[in-house]
XYZ file of C-alpha atoms in Angstrom:
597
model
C -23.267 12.185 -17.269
C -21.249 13.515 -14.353
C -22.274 16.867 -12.805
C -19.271 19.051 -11.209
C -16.340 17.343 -10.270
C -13.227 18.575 -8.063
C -10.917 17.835 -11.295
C -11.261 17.586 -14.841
C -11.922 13.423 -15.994
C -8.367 13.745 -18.361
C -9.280 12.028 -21.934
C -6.730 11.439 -24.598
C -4.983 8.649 -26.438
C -1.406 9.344 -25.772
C -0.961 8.595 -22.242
C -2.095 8.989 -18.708
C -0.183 9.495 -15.049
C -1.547 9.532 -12.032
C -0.193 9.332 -8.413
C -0.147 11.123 -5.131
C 1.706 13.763 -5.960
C 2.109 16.425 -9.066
C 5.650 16.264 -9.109
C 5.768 12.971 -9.667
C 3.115 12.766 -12.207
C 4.967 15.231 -14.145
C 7.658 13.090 -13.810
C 5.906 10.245 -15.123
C 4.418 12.159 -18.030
C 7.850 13.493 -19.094
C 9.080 9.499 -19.576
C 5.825 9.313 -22.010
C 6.520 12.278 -23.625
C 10.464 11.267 -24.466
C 9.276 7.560 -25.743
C 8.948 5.608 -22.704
C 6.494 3.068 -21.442
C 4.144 2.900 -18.753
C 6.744 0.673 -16.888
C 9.633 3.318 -17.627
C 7.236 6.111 -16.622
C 6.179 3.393 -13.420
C 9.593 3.611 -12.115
C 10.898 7.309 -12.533
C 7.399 7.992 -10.970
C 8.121 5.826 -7.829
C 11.765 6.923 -7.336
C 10.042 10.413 -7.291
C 7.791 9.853 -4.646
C 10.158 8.358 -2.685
C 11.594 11.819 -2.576
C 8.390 14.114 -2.585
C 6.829 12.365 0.253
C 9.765 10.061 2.004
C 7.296 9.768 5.141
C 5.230 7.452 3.287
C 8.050 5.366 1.199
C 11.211 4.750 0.265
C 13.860 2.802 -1.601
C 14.230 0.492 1.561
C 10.771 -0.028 2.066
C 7.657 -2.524 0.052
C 6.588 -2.584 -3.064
C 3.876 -4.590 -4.913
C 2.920 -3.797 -8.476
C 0.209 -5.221 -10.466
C 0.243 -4.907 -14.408
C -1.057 -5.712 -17.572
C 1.667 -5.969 -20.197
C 0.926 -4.957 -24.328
C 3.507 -7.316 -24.988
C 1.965 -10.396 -23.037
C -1.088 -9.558 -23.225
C -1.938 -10.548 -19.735
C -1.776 -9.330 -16.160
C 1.028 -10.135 -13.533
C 2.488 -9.129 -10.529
C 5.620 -7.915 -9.005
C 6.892 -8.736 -5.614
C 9.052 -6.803 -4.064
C 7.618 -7.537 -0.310
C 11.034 -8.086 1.278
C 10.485 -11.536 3.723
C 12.041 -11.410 7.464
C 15.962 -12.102 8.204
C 17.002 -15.755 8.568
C 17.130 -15.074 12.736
C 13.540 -13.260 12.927
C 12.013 -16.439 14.743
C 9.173 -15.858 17.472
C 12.491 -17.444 19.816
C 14.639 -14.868 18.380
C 11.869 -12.150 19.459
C 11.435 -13.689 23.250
C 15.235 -13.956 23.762
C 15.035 -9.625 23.145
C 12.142 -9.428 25.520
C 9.203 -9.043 22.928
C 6.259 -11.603 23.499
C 3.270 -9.314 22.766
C 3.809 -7.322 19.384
C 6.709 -6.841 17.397
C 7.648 -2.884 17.389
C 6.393 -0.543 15.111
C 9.668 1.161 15.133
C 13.537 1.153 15.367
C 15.504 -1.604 13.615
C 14.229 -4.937 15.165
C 11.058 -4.796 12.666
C 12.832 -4.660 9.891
C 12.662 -6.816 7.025
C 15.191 -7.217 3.527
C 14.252 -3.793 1.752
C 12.646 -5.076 -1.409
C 11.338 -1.877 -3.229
C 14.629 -0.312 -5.379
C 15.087 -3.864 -6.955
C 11.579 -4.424 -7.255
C 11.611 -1.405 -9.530
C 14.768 -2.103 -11.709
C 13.131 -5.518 -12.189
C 10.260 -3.957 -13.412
C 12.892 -1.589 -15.357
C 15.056 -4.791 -16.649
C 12.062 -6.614 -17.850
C 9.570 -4.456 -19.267
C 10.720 -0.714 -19.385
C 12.803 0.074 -22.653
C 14.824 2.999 -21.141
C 18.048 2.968 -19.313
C 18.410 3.057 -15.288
C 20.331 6.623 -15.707
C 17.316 8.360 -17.537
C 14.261 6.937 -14.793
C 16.755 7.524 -12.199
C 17.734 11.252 -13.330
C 14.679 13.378 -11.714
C 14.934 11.969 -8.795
C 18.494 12.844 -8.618
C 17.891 16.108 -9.452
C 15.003 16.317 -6.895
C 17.070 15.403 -4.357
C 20.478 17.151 -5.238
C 18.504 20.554 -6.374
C 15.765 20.589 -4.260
C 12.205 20.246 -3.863
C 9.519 22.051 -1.879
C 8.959 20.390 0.973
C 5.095 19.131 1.852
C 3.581 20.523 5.034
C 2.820 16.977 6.187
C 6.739 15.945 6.031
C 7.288 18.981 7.278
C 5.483 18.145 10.409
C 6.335 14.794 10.890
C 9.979 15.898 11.216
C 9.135 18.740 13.195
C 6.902 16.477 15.426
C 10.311 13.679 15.823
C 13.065 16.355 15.823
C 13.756 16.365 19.635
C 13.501 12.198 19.651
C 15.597 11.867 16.666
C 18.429 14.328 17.820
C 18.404 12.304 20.976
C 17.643 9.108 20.235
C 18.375 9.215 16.307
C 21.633 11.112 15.281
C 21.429 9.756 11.693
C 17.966 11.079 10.870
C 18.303 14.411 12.561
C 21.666 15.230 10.210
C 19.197 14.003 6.889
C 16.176 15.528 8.301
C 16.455 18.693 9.653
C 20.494 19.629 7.969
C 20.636 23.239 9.332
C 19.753 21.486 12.963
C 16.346 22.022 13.194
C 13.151 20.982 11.096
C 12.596 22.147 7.629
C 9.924 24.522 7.110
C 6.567 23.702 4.831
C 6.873 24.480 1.238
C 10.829 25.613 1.227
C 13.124 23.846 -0.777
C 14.639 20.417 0.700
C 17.960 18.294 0.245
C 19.247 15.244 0.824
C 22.173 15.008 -1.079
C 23.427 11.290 0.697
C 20.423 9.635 -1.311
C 21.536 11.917 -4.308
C 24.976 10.151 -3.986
C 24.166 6.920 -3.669
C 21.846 6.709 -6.441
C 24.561 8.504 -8.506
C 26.683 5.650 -7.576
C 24.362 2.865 -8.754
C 24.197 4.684 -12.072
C 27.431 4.324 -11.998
C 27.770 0.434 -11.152
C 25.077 0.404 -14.059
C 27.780 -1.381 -16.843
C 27.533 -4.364 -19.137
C 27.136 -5.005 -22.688
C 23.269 -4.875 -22.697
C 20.637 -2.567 -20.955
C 19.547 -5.811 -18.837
C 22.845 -6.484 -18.061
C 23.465 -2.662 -16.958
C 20.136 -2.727 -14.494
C 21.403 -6.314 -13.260
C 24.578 -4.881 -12.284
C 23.266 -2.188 -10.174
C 20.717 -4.315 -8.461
C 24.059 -6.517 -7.596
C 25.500 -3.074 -6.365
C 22.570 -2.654 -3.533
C 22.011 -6.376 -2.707
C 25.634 -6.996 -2.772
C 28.073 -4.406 -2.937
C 28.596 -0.930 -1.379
C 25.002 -0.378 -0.094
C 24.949 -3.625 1.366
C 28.186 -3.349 2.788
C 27.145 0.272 4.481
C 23.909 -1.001 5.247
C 25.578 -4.634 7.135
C 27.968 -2.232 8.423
C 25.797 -0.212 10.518
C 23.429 -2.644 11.426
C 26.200 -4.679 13.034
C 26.308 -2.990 16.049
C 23.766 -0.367 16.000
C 20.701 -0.738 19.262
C 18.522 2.285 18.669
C 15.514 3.129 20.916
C 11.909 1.665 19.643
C 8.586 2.399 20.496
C 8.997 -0.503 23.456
C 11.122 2.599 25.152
C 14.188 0.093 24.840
C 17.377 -0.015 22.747
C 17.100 -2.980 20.782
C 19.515 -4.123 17.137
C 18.057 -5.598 14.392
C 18.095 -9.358 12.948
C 18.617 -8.285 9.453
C 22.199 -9.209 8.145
C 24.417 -9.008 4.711
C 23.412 -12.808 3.857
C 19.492 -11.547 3.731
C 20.142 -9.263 2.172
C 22.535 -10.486 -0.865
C 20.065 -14.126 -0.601
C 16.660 -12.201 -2.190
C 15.464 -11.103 -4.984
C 11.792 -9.082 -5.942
C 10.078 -12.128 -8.421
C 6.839 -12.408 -10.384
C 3.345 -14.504 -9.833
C -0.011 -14.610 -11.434
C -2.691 -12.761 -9.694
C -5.310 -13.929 -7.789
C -8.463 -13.083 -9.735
C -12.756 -12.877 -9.422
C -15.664 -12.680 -11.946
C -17.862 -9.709 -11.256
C -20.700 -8.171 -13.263
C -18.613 -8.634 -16.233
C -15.245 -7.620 -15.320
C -12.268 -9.684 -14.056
C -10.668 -8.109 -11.231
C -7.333 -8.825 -10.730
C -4.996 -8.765 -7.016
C -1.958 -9.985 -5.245
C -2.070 -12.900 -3.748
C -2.672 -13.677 0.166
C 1.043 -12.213 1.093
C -0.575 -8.891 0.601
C -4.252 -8.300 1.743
C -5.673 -7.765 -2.188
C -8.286 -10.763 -2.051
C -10.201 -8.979 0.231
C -11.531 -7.122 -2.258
C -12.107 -10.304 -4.380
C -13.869 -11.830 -1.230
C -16.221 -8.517 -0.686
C -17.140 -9.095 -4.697
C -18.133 -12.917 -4.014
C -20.299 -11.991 -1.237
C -22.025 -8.668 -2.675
C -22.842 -10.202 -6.192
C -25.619 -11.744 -3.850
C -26.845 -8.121 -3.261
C -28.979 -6.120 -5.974
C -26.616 -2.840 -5.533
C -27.670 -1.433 -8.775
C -31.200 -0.953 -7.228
C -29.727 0.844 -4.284
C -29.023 4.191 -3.913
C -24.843 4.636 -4.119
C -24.648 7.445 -1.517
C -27.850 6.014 0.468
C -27.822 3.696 3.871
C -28.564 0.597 2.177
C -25.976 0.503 0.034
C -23.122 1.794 2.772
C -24.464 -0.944 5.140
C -24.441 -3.742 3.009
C -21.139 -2.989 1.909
C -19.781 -2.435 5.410
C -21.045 -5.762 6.640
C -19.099 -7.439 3.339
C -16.046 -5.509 4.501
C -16.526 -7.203 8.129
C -16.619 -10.707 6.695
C -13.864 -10.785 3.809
C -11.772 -8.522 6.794
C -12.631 -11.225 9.304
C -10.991 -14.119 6.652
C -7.679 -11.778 6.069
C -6.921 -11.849 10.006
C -7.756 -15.906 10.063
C -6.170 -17.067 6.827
C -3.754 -14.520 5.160
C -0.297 -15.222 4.762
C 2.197 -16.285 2.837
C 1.474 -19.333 0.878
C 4.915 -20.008 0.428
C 5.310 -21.294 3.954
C 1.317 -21.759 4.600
C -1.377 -23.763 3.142
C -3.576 -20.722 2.877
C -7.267 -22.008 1.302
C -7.754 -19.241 -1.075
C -9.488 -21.068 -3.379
C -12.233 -21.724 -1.200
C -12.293 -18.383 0.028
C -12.706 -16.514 -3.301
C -15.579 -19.817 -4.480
C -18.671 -18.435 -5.017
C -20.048 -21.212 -3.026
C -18.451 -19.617 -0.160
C -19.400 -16.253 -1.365
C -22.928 -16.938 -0.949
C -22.785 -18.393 2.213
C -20.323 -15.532 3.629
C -23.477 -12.893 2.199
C -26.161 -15.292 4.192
C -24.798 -13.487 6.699
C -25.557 -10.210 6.267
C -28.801 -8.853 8.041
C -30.758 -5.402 8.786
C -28.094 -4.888 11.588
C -25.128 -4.028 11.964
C -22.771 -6.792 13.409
C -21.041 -6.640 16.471
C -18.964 -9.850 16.199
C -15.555 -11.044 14.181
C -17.130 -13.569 12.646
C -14.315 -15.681 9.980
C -15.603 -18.512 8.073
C -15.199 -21.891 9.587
C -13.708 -23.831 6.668
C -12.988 -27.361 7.297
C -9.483 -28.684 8.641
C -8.972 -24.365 9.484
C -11.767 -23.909 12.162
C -8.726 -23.460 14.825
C -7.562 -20.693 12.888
C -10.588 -18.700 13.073
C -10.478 -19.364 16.755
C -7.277 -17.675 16.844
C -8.464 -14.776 14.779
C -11.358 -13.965 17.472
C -9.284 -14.156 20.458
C -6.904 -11.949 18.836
C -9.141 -9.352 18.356
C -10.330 -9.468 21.571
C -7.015 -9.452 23.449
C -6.084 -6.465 25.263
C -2.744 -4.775 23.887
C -0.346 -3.338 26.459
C 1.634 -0.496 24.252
C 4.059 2.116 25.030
C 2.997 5.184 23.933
C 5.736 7.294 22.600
C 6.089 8.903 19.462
C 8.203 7.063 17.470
C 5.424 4.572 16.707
C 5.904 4.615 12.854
C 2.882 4.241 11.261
C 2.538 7.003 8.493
C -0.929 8.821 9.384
C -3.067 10.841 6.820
C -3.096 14.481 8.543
C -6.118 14.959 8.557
C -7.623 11.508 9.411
C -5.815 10.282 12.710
C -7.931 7.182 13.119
C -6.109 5.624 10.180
C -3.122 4.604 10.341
C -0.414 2.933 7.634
C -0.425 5.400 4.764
C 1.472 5.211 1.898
C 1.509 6.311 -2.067
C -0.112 5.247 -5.604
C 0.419 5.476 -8.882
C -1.490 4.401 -12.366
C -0.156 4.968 -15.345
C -1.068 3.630 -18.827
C 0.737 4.264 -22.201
C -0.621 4.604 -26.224
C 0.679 1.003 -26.757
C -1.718 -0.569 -23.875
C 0.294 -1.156 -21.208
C -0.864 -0.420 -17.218
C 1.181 -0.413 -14.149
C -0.771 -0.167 -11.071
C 1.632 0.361 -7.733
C 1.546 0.920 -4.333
C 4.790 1.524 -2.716
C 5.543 1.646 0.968
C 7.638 0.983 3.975
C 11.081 2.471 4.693
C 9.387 5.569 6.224
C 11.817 8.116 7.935
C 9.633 8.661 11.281
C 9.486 4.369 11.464
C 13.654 3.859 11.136
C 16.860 5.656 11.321
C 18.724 6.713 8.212
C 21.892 4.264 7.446
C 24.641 6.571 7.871
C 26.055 7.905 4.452
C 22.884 6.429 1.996
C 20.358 9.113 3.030
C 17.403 6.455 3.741
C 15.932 4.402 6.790
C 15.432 1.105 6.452
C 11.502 -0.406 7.075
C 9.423 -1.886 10.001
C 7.299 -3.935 7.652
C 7.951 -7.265 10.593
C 4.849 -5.239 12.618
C 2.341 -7.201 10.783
C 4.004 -10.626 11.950
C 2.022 -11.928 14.975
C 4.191 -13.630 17.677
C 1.879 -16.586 18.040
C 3.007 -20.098 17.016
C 0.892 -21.817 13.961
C -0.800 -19.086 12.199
C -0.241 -18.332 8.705
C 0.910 -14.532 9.533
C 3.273 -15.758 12.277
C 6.504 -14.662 12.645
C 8.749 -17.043 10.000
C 12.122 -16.741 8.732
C 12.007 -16.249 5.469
C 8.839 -15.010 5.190
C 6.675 -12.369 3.800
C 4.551 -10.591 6.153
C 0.543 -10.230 5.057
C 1.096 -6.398 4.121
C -1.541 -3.999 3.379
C -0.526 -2.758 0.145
C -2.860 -3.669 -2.664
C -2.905 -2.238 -6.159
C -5.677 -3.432 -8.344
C -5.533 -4.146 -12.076
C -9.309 -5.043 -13.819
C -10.524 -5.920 -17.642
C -14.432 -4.640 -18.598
C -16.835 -6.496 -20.204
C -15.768 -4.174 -23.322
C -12.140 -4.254 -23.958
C -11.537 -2.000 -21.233
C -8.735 -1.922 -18.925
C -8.446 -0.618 -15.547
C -5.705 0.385 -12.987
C -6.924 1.984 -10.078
C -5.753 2.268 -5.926
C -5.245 3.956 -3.103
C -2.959 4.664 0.318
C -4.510 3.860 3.674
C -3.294 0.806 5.048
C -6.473 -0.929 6.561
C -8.687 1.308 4.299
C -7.503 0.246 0.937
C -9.667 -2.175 -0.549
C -12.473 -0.341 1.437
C -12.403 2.770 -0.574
C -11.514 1.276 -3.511
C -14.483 -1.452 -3.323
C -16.684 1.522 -2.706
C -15.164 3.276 -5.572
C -15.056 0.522 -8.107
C -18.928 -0.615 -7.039
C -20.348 2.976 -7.679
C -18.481 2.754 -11.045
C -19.636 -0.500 -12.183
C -23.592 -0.345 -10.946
C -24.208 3.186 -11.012
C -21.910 4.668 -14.178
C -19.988 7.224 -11.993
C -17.239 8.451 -13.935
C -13.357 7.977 -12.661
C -13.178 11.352 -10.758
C -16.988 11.296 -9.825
C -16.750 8.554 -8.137
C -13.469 9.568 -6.301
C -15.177 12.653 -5.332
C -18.063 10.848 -3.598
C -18.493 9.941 -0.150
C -16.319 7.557 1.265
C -16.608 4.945 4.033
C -15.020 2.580 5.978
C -15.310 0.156 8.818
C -12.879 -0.161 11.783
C -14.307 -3.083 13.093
C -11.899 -6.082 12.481
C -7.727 -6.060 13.867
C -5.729 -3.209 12.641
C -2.782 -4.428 10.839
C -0.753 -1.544 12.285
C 1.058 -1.843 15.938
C -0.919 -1.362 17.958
C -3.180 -3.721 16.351
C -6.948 -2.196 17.655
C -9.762 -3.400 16.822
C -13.237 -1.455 16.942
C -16.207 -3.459 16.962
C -19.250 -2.407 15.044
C -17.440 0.711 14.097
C -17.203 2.343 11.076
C -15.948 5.934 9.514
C -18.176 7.720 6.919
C -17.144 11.427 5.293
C -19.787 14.060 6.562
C -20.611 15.182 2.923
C -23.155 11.757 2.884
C -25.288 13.812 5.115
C -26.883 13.374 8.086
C -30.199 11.617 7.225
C -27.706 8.737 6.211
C -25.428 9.222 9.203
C -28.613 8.790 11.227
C -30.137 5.717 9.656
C -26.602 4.169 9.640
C -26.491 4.505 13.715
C -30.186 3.137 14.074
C -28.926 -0.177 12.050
C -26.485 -0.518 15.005
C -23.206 0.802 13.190
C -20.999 3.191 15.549
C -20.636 5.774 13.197
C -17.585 8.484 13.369
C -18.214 11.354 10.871
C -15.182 12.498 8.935
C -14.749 15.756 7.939
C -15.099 16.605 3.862
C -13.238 15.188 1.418
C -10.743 13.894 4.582
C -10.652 9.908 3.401
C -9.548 8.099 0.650
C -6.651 9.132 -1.652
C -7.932 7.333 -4.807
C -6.386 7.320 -8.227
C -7.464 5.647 -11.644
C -6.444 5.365 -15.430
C -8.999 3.456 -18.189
C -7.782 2.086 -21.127
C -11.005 1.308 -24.190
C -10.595 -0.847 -26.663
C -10.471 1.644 -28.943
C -7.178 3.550 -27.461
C -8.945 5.907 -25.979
C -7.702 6.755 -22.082
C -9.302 8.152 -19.190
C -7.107 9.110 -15.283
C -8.647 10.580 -12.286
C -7.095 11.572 -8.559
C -8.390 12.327 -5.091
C -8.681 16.088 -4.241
C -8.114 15.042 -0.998
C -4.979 16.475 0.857
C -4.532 18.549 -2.217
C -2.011 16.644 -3.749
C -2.547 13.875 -6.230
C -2.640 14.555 -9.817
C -3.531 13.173 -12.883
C -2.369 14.238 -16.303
C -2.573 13.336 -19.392
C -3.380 13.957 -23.116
């Protein structure tokens, strides 16, 4: 039984919400409470936090979603990873002067916006509700007001000099009365009020699909694309290069895609099957840690001891080392995930794994790939030439400025068993101006491209980029169900394999286990421009104490101590068999909530 925990472990039957912020939670929980489903409640929730923290998402920005459906009775996913503009070639990015990294800011990164009809697919398909009633409190949000969190407050306080020089569209969104909002007072943006008024209002047809079809035809090809091709056509804006450079996105991309569905990828461990995205996103990590750490007694190790963190740690190094060899897109790459997530591969990945910490990137050599883990290690060891300036774009937890690439989560599950498990991102206002008149920026998700020829992340038109974002879905041994995740770029399926390992060896509850220390290893490439990596290095909250700290370093691990509860923004929702629910979310940043009855 759990001892004290920052937050009550919410029990009921009815339903549970849970996301990184309390507005948005309550949002969710109102859509339960007036007879929607977890998928209605999904997408009011997301439009929410698109308003409540627009510095880590928005409706132009990435969103993949993995679920398990009542109706089905099975899990899916839901891409809505926008893939790079016809023209974004490596050529394409020579001929505008770029041969190291693509920017991590300004309009040349950006990719087709894929979240808002990600979510009205999700709507169309599985909600029961109509677009007008998910889309209403975050209307209201943004036409009334909402209090305005410290940390947007100082990102736009932090940009507001660059963006009334360099940005005119942002600074008239972002700071409306000509400077930066304060923290906490109540915030507008009544352009993004309008224009999602207006797509409620394209909403007609004879059925509800029909209604949600015809406003996803309104942004992909009507008015929003039309303001959106409009401004793009001759718009150069300054990047984090220090140059003006236009984007490569244009009208065709954007009326040409669609968000679409896929199975997930999927392990056996201990008893449950835990369920990802596929290699477009960076979920079978996780999978891959699993393989290789089922070769590990963890159950006999302590869960906040040195064992324990270090074997997990060297995992992370391996399965991390894989993602920057042989993640990509498989629908322009032959990526060899079966092999990777074989337990015959697991086992030999966890030979591995010593006393010591490792020092080296060290991907697999699978046969007829071996030049592709090559590639990965001379990557990482390249020297990056960057500009520092500070419109790099990467969202950064406050109080954790080694990580970059934050985002939001939510996990909600309803009485009737469904789960919707979500990580939205991308379209962040200090990564992209605001298209004049629709009150959002677009994304800078092309970052994670590389500009080298032959790899499955390079630079393809027509491609998704290997994102971070990585929502989990997982069934127990029992009947149970679980939808859990976090923001953190990088960190993701770090803190949630730490997470989801203390729950299945050692019984922590939900919110026990989010309380815990956390950990993390910095070791392999950063996804994020500018693309670091930090050999043997790893991040460990302070509350694991220092005997641990101590034995960590003499293993050879360079270990930076965070400060309490300053990593990890976890949240979780468990289903029984018998109907009865459990939701848990990170204290950290005092924000995330989970309710419930």
């Amino acid at each position: 039984m759990a001892g004290f925990t920052t937050r009550p472990e919410i029990r009921g039957t009815f339903g549970m919400v849970t996301s990184t912020h309390w507005i948005a939670s309550a949002v969710g929980m109102a859509i339960l409470e007036k007879g929607g489903n977890a998928f209605d409640a999904a997408v009011a929730t997301g439009f929410v936090l698109q308003v409540v923290e627009p510095h880590l998402n928005g409706p132009a920005g990435d969103l993949p979603v993995l679920f398990h459906s009542a109706r089905d009775g099975k899990p899916g996913v839901l891409c809505a990873q926008g893939v790079a503009p016809a023209a974004a070639s490596i050529e394409a990015m020579k001929t505008q002067g770029i041969e190291g990294l693509i920017p991590g800011s300004g309009l040349l990164a950006t990719v087709v916006p894929g979240a808002f009809d990600g979510w009205l697919l999700l709507l169309r398909d599985h909600g029961s509700m109509e677009l007008a009633e998910v889309l209403e409190p975050a209307i209201g949000y943004l036409s009334d007001g909402h209090p305005m969190l410290a940390s947007v407050a100082g990102a736009i306080a932090g940009l507001e000099r660059f963006f009334a020089a360099q940005w005119p569209s942002s600074h008239a969104v972002w700071c409306p009365d000509g400077t930066a909002p304060e923290a906490l007072a109540l915030f507008r943006n009544p352009d993004l009020a309008a224009t999602y008024q207006r797509l409620v209002e394209a909403a007609e047809g004879d059925t509800r699909e029909a209604r949600i079809d015809a406003a996803r035809a309104a942004w992909r090809d009507g008015f929003v694309a039309d303001a959106i091709a409009d401004y793009l056509s001759d718009a150069k804006v300054m990047d984090v290069t220090g140059e003006r450079h236009g984007a490569l996105l244009t009208r065709a991309d954007l009326a040409g895609w669609e968000a679409s569905y896929e199975a997930p990828a999927s392990v056996e461990y201990h008893g449950w099957t835990v369920c990802k995205t596929g290699p477009w996103g960076q979920g079978p990590v996780l999978l891959q840690a699993l393989q290789i750490l089922k070769n590990f007694d963890l159950e006999a190790m302590d869960p906040l001891g040195e064992e324990f963190a270090h074997t997990v740690i060297e995992a992370i190094k391996l399965a991390w080392a894989d993602r920057e060899a042989y993640y990509g897109d498989p629908d322009h790459y032959d990526i060899p995930l079966e092999t990777l997530l074989s337990d015959r591969y697991g086992r030999e990945r966890a030979a591995l794994i010593s006393q010591d910490a490792s020092q080296e990137q060290r991907p697999g050599r699978i046969p007829g790939h071996e030049a592709l883990a090559d590639a990965a290690i001379a990557r990482a060891a390249r020297r990056m030439d960057v500009m520092e300036d500070p419109a790099t774009g990467e969202p950064t937890m406050a109080p954790l400025t080694d990580t970059r690439g934050d985002t939001v989560h939510l996990d909600i599950v309803d009485r009737w068993g469904n789960m919707v498990s979500a990580t939205p991102s991308g379209g962040w206002l200090q990564s992209s101006p605001v298209v004049p008149g629709l009150g959002f920026p677009l994304n800078s998700r092309a970052q994670m491209f590389w500009l080298d020829e032959g790899l499955p992340s390079s630079l393809t038109p027509g491609a998704r980029p290997r994102t971070t974002l990585t929502p989990s879905i997982a069934y127990g041994p029992n009947g149970e169900v679980l939808s859990f995740g976090t923001p953190g770029g990088d960190q993701q399926d770090q803190w949630q394999l730490v997470w989801f390992l203390r729950f299945v060896h050692h019984g922590f509850d939900l919110q026990q286990g989010i309380d815990a220390p956390l950990f993390h290893s910095q070791h392999f490439q950063a996804s994020f421009y500018p693309r670091e990596a930090k050999p043997g290095t790893m991040m460990i909250e302070a509350t694991i104490g220092p005997v641990v700290v101590e034995a960590l370093k003499a293993r050879g691990h360079d270990v930076v101590v965070a400060e309490p509860n300053s990593v990890g923004r976890l949240t979780a929702a468990l289903r029984h068999q018998d109907g009865m629910m459990q939701a848990a979310a990170t204290p950290r940043l005092m924000q995330a909530y989970a309710i419930g009855r």
